[in-house]
PDB file of C-alpha atoms in Angstrom:
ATOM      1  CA  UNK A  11      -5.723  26.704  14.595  1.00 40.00           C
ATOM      2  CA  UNK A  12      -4.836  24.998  10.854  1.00 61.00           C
ATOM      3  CA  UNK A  13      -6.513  21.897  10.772  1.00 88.00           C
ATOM      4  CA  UNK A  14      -4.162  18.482  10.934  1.00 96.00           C
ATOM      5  CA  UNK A  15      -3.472  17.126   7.581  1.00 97.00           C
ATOM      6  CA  UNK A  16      -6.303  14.842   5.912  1.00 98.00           C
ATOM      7  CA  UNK A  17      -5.108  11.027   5.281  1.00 98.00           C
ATOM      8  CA  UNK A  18      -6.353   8.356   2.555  1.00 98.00           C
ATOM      9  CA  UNK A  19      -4.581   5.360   3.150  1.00 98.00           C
ATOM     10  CA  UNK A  20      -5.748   2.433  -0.097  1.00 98.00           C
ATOM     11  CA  UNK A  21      -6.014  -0.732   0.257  1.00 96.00           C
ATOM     12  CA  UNK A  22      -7.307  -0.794   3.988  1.00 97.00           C
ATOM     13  CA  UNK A  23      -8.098  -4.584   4.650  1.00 96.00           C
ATOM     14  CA  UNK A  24      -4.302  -5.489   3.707  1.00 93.00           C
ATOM     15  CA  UNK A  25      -1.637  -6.335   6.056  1.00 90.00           C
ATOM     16  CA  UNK A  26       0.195  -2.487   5.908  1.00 93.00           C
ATOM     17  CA  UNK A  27      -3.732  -0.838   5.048  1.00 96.00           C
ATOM     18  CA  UNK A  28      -4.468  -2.139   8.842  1.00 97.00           C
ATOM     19  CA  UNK A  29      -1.695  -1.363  10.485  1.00 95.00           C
ATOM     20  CA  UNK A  30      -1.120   2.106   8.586  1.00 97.00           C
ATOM     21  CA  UNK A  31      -5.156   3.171   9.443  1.00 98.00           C
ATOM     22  CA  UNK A  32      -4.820   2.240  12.948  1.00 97.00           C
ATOM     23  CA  UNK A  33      -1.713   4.437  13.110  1.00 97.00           C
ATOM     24  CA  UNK A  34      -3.164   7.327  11.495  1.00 98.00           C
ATOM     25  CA  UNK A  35      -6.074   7.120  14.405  1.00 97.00           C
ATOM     26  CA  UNK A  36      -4.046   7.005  17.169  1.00 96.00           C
ATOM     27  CA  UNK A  37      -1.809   9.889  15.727  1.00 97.00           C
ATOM     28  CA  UNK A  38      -2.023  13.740  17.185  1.00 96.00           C
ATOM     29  CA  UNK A  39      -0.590  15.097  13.754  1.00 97.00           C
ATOM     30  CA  UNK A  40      -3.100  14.201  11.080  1.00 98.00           C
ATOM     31  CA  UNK A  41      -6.530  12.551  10.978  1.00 97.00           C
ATOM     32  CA  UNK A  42      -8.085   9.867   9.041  1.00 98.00           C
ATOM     33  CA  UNK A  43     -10.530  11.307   6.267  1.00 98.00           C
ATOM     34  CA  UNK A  44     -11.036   8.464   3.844  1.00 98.00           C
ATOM     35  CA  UNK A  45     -10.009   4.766   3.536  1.00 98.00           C
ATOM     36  CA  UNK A  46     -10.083   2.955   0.254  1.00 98.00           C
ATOM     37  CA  UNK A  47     -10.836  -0.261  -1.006  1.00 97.00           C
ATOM     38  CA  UNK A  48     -11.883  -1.996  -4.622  1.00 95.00           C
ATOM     39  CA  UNK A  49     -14.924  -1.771  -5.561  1.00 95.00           C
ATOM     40  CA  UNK A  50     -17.073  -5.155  -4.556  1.00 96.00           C
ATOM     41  CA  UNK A  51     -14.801  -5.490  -1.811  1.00 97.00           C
ATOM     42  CA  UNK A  52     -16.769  -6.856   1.644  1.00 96.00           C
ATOM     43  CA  UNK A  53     -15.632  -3.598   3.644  1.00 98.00           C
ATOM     44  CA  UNK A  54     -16.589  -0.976   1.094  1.00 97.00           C
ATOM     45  CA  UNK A  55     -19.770   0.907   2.957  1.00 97.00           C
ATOM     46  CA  UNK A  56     -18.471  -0.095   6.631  1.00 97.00           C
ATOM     47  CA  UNK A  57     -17.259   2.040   9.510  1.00 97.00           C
ATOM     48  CA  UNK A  58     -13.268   1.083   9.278  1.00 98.00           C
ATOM     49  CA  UNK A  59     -12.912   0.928  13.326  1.00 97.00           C
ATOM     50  CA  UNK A  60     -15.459  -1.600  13.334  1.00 97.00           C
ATOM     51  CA  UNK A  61     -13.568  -3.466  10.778  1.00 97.00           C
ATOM     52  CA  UNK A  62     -10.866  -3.647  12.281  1.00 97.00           C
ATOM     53  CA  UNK A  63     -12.440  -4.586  15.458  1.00 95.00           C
ATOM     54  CA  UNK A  64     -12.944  -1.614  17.551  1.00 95.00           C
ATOM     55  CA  UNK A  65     -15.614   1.235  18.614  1.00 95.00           C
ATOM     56  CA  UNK A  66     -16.727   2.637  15.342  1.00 97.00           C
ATOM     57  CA  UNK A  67     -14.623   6.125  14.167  1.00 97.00           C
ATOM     58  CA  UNK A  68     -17.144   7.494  11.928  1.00 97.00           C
ATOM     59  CA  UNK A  69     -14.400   7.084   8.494  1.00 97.00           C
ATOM     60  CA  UNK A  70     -16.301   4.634   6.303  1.00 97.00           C
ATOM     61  CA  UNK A  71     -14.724   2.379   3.717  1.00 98.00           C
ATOM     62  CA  UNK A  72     -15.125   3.596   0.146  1.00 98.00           C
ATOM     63  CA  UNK A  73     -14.214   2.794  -3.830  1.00 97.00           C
ATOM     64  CA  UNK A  74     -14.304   5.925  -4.232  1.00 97.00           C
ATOM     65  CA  UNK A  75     -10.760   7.612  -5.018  1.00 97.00           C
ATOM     66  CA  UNK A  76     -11.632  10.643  -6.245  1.00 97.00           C
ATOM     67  CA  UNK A  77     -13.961  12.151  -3.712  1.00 97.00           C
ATOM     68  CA  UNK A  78     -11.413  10.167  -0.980  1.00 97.00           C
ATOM     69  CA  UNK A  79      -8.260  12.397  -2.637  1.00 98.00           C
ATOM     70  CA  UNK A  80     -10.230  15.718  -2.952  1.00 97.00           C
ATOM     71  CA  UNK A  81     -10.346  15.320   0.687  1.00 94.00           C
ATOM     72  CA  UNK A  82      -6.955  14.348   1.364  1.00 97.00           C
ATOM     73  CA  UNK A  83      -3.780  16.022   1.903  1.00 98.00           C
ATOM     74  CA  UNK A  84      -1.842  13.426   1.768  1.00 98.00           C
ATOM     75  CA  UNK A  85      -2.169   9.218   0.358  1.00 98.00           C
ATOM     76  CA  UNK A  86      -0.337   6.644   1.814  1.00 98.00           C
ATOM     77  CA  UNK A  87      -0.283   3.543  -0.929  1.00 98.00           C
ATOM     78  CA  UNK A  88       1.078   0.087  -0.287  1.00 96.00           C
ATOM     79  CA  UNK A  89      -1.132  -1.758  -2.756  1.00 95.00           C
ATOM     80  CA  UNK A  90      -0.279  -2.886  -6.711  1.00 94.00           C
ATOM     81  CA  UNK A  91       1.245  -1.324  -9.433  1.00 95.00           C
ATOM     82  CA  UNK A  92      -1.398  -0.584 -11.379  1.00 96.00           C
ATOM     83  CA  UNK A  93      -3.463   0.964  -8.837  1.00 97.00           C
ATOM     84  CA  UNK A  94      -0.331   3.257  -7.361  1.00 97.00           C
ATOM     85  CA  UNK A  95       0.103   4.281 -11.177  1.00 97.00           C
ATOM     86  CA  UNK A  96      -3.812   4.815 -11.023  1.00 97.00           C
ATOM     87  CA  UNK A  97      -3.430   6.506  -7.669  1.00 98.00           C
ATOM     88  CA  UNK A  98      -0.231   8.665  -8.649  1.00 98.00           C
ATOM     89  CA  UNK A  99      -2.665  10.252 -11.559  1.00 97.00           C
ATOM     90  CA  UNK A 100      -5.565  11.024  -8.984  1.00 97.00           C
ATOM     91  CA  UNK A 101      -3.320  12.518  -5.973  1.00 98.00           C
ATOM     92  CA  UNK A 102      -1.545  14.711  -8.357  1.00 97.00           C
ATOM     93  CA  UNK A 103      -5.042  16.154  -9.491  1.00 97.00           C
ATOM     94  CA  UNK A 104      -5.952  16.499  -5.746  1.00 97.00           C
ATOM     95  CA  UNK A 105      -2.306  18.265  -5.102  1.00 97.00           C
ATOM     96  CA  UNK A 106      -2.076  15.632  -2.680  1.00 98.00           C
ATOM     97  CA  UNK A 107       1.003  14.430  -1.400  1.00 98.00           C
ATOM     98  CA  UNK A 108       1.440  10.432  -2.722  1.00 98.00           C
ATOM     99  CA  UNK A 109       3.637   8.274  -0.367  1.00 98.00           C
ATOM    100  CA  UNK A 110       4.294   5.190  -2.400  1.00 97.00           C
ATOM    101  CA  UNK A 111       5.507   1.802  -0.863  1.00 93.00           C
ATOM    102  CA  UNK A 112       4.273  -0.462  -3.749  1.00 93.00           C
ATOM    103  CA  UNK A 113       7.377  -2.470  -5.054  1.00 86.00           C
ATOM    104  CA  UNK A 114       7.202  -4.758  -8.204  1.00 86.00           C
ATOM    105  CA  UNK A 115       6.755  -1.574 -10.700  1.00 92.00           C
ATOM    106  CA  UNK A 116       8.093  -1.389 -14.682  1.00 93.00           C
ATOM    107  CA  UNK A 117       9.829   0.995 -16.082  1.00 93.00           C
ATOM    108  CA  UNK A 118       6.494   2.318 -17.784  1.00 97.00           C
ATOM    109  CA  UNK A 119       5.259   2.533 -14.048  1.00 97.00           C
ATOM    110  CA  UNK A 120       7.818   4.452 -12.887  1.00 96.00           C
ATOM    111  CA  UNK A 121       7.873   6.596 -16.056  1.00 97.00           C
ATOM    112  CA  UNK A 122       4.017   7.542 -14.670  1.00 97.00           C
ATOM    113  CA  UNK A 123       4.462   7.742 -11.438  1.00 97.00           C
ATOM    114  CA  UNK A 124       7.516  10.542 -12.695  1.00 97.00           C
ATOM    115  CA  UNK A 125       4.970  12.043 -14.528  1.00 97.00           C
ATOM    116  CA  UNK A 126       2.434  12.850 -11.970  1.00 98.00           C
ATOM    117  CA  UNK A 127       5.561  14.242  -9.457  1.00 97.00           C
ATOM    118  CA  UNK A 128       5.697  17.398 -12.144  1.00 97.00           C
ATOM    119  CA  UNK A 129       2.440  18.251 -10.519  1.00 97.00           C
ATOM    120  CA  UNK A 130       2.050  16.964  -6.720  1.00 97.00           C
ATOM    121  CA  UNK A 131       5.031  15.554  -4.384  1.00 98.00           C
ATOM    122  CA  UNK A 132       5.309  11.458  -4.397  1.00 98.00           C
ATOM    123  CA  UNK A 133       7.528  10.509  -1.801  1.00 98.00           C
ATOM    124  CA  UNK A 134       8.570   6.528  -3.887  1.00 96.00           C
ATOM    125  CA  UNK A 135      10.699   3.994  -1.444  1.00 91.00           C
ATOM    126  CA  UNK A 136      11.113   0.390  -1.773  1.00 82.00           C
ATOM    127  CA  UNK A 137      11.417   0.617   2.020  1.00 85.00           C
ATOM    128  CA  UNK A 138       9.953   2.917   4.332  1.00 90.00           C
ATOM    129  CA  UNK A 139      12.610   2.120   7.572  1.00 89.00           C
ATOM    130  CA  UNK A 140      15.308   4.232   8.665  1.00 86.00           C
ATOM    131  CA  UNK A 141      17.351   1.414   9.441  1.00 91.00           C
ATOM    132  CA  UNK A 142      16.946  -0.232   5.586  1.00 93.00           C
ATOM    133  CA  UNK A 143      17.439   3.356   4.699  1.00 90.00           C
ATOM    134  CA  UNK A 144      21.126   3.987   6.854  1.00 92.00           C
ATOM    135  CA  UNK A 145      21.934   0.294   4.682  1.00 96.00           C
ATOM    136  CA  UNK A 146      21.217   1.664   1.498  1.00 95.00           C
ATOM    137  CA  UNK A 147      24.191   4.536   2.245  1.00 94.00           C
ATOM    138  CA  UNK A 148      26.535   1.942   3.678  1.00 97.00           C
ATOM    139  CA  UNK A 149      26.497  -0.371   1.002  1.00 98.00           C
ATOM    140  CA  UNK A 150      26.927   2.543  -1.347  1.00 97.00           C
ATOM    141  CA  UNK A 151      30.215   3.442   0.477  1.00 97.00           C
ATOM    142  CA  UNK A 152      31.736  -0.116   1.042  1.00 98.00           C
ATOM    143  CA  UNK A 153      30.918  -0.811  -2.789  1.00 98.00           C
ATOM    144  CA  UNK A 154      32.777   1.921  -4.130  1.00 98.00           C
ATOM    145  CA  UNK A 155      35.618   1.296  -1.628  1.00 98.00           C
ATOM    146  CA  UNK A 156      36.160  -2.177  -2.746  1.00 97.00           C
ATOM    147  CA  UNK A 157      37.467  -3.369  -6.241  1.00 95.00           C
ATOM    148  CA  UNK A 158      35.641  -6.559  -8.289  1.00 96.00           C
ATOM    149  CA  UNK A 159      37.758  -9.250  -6.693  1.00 96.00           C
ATOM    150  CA  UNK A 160      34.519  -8.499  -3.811  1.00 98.00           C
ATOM    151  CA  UNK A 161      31.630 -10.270  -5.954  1.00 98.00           C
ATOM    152  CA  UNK A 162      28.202  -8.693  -4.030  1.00 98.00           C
ATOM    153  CA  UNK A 163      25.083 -10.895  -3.373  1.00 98.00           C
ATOM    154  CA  UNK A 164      22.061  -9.164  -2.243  1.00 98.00           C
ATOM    155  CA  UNK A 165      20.151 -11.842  -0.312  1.00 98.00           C
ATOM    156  CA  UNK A 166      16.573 -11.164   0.819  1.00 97.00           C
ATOM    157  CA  UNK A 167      14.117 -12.652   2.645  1.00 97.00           C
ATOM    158  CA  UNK A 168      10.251 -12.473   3.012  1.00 96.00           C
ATOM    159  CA  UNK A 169       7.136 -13.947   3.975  1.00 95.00           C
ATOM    160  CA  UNK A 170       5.433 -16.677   1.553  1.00 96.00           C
ATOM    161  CA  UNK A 171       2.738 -14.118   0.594  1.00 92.00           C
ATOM    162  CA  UNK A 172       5.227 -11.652  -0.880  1.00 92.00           C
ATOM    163  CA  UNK A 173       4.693 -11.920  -4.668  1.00 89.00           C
ATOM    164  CA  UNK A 174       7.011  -9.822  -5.999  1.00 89.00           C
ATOM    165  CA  UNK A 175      11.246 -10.892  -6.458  1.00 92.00           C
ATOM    166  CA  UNK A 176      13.859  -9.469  -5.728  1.00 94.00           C
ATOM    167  CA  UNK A 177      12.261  -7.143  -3.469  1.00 92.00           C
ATOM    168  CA  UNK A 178      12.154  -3.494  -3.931  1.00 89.00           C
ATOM    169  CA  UNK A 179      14.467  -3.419  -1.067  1.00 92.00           C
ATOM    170  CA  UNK A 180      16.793  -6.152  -2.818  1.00 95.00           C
ATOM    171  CA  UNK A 181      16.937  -3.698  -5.935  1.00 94.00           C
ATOM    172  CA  UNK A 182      17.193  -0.477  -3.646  1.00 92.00           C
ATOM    173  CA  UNK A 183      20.452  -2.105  -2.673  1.00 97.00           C
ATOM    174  CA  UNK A 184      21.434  -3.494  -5.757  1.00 97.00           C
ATOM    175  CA  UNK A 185      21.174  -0.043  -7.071  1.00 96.00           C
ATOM    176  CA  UNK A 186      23.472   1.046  -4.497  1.00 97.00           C
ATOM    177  CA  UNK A 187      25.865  -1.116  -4.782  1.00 98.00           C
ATOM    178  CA  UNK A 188      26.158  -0.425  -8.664  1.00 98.00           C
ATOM    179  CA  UNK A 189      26.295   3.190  -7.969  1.00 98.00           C
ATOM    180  CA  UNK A 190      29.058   3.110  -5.407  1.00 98.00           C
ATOM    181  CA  UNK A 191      30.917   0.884  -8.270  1.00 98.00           C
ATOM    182  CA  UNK A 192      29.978   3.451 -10.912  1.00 98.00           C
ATOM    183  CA  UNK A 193      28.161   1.116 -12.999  1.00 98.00           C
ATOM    184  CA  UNK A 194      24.284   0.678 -14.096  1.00 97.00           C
ATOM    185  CA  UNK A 195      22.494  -2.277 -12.120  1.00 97.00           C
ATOM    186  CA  UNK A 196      20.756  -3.403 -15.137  1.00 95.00           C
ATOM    187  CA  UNK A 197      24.440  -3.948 -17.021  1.00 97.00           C
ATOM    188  CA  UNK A 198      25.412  -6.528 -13.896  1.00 97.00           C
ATOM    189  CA  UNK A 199      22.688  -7.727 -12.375  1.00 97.00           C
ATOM    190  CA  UNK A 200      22.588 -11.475 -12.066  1.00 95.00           C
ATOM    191  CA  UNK A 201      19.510 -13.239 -10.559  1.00 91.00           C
ATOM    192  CA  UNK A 202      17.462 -16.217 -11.064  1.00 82.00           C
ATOM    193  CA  UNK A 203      20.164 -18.890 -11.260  1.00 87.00           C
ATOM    194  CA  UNK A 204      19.176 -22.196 -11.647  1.00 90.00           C
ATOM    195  CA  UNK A 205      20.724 -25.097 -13.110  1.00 94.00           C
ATOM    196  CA  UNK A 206      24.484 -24.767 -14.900  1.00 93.00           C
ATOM    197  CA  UNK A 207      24.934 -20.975 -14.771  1.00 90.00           C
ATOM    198  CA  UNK A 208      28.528 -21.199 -15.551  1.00 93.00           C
ATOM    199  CA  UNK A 209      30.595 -19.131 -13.419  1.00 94.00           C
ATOM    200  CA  UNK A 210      29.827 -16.000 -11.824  1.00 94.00           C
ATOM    201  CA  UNK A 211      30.900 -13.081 -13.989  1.00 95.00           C
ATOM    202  CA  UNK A 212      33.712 -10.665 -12.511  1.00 96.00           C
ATOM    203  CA  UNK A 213      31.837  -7.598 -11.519  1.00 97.00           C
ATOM    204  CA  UNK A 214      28.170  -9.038 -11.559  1.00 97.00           C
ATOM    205  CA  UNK A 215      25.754  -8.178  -8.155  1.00 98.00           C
ATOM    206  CA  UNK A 216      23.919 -11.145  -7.369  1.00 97.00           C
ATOM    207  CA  UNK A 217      20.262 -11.395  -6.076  1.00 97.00           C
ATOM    208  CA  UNK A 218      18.864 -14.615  -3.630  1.00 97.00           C
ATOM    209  CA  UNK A 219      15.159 -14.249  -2.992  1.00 96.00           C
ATOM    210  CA  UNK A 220      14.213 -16.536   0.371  1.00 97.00           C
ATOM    211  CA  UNK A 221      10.312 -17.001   0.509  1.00 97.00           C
ATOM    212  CA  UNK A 222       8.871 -18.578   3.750  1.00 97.00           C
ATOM    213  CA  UNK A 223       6.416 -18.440   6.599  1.00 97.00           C
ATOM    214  CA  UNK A 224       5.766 -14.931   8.229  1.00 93.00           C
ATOM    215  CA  UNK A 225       9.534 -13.358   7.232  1.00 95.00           C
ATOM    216  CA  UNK A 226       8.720  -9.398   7.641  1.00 91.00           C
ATOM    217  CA  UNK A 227      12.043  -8.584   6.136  1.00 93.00           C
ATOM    218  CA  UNK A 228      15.625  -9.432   6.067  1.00 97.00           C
ATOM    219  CA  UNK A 229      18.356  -8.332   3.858  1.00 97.00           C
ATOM    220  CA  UNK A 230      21.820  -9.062   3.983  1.00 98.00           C
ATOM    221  CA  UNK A 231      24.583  -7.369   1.433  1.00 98.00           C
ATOM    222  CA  UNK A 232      27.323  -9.547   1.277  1.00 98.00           C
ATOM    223  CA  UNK A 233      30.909  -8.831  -0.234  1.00 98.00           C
ATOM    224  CA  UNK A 234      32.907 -11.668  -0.488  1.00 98.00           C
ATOM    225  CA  UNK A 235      36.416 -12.032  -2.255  1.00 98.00           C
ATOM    226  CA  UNK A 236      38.883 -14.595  -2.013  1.00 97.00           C
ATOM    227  CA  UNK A 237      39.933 -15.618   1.883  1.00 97.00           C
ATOM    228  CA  UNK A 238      37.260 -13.022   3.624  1.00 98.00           C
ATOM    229  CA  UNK A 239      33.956 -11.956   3.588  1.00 98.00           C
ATOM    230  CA  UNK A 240      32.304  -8.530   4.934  1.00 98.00           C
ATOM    231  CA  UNK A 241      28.370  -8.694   5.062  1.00 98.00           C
ATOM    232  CA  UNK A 242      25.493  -5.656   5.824  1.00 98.00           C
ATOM    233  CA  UNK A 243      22.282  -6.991   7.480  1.00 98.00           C
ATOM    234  CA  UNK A 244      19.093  -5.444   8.112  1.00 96.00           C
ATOM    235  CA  UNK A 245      16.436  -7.448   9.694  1.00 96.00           C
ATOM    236  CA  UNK A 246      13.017  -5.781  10.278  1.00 92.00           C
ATOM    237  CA  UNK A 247      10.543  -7.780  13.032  1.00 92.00           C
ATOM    238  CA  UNK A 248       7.267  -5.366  13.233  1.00 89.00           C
ATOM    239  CA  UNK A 249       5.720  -4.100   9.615  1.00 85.00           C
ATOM    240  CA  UNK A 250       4.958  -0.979  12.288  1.00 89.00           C
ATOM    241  CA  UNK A 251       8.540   0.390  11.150  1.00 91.00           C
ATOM    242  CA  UNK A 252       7.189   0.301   7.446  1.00 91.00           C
ATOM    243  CA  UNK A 253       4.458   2.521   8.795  1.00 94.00           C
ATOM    244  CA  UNK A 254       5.484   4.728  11.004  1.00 94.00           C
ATOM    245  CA  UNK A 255       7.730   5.843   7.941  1.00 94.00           C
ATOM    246  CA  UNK A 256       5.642   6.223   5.684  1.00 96.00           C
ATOM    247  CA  UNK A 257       2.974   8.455   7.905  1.00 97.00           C
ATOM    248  CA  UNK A 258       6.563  10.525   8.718  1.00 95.00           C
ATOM    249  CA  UNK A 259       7.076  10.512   4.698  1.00 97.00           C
ATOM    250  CA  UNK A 260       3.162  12.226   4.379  1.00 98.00           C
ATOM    251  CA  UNK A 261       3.913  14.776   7.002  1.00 98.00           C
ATOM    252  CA  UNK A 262       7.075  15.986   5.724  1.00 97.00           C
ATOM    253  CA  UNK A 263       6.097  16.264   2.138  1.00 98.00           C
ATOM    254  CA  UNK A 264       3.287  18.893   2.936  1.00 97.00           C
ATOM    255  CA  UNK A 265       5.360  21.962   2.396  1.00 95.00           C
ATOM    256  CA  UNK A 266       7.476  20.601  -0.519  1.00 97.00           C
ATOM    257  CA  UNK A 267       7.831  21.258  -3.963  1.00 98.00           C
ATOM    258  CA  UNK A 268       6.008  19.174  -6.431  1.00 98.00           C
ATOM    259  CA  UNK A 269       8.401  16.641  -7.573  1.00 98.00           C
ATOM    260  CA  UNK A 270       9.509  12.627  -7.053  1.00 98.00           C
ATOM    261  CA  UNK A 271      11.149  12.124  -3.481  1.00 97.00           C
ATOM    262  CA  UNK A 272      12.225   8.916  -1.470  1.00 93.00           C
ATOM    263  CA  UNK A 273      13.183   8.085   2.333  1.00 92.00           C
ATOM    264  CA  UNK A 274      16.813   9.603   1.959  1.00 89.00           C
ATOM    265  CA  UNK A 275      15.194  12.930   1.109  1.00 94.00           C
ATOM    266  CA  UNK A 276      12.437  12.565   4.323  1.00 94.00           C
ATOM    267  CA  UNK A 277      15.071  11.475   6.781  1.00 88.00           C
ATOM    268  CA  UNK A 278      17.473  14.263   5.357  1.00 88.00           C
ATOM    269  CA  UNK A 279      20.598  11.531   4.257  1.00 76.00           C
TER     270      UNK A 279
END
């Protein structure tokens, strides 16, 4: 019988690292072969079930990325941008498929991350959930149904640890919404206000970042034009959804082409 597809998941003492390892254990279609942290960090050397609580599982912690991807069929990454452009590098050497989940990356990040696709898949989604994902096509459609008298505000919400704004959500929809208009986001986008602005521009896709207490993730797209208002809302209670597709995202990408995918392309939209 072919043996289950080998898992890295980096950053393992974060929030998603947690969640996604325990996931990865309890799962009948892949196993856990390495789990990553910095180097220094207090779990590097330990046996990661006893980390996180449980009966030991004989994966220990390690800083060590390269023998962890040579193993590896597959790295799931929620971590920084430099160390997913790091990552992207190291996976592609391994021919191992790279599901990103990082947000907050440049243009010269993404331009790397591109890079390493030409030689491994990288499956790269602001948002992992099929439910942000099913928003991201309907804003698309109501945007290019409606004309500029509809200004669009992309209002987001998140926990106070989130360090990154707009979210890569925020700017998946943004995108959307510039792309059912035709336009490029970067020509309209309009975020940051704060004290006399002027008035909104015709045209311009607005972005409110909400930063509070534990907030997994809400997003509402609203379209609003003179005498009515139409809004799309996506609110996300358990990071598990955030998981669960992105361990869907490694499976799927083991028979594909080398080359830069995202959660449309997994959940075939």
């Amino acid at each position: 019988m072919t043996e289950l597809p080998g898992i890295v998941i980096t950053g393992g003492s974060g929030r998603m690292g947690q969640m996604l390892t325990k996931l990865v254990l309890a799962s009948d279609k892949c196993r856990l072969v390495a789990v990553l942290e910095r180097e220094g960090h207090d779990w590097v050397g330990q046996d990661v079930g006893t980390m996180l609580g449980g009966r030991p599982v004989g994966v220990h912690v390690t800083d060590d990325a390269v023998e962890a991807f040579a193993k590896a069929q597959a790295v799931i990454d929620f971590t920084s941008p430099a160390a997913s452009v790091a990552f992207a590098g190291l996976a592609a050497q391994a021919r191992a498929v790279h599901v990103i989940g990082t947000t907050g990356m440049t243009d010269d990040d993404l331009k790397a991350v591109n890079a390493a696709s030409r030689h491994a898949v990288i499956v790269r989604a602001g948002n992992m959930s099929l439910g942000v994902n099913l928003l991201v096509q309907l804003t698309k459609k109501v945007a290019a149904a409606l004309d500029e008298d509809f200004d669009i505000e992309v209002i987001e919400a998140h926990h106070h640890h989130k360090v990154d704004a707009p979210s890569g959500t925020a700017l998946m929809l943004g995108e959307a919404a510039a792309e059912g208009r035709g336009v490029a986001l970067n020509d309209v986008r309009d975020s940051g206000r704060d004290g006399i602005t002027g008035a909104r521009k015709r045209g311009d896709i607005g972005f409110t970042a909400i930063r509070g207490g534990d907030i997994v993730g809400e997003h509402d797209v609203l379209f609003a034009a003179p005498g009515e208002r139409i809004v799309l809302r996506h609110m996300a209670t358990d990071r598990g959804v955030f998981a669960r597709g992105a361990l869907k995202a490694a499976l799927w990408g083991q028979d594909k082409n080398p080359g830069e995918y995202n959660m449309l392309d997994v959940l075939g939209l």
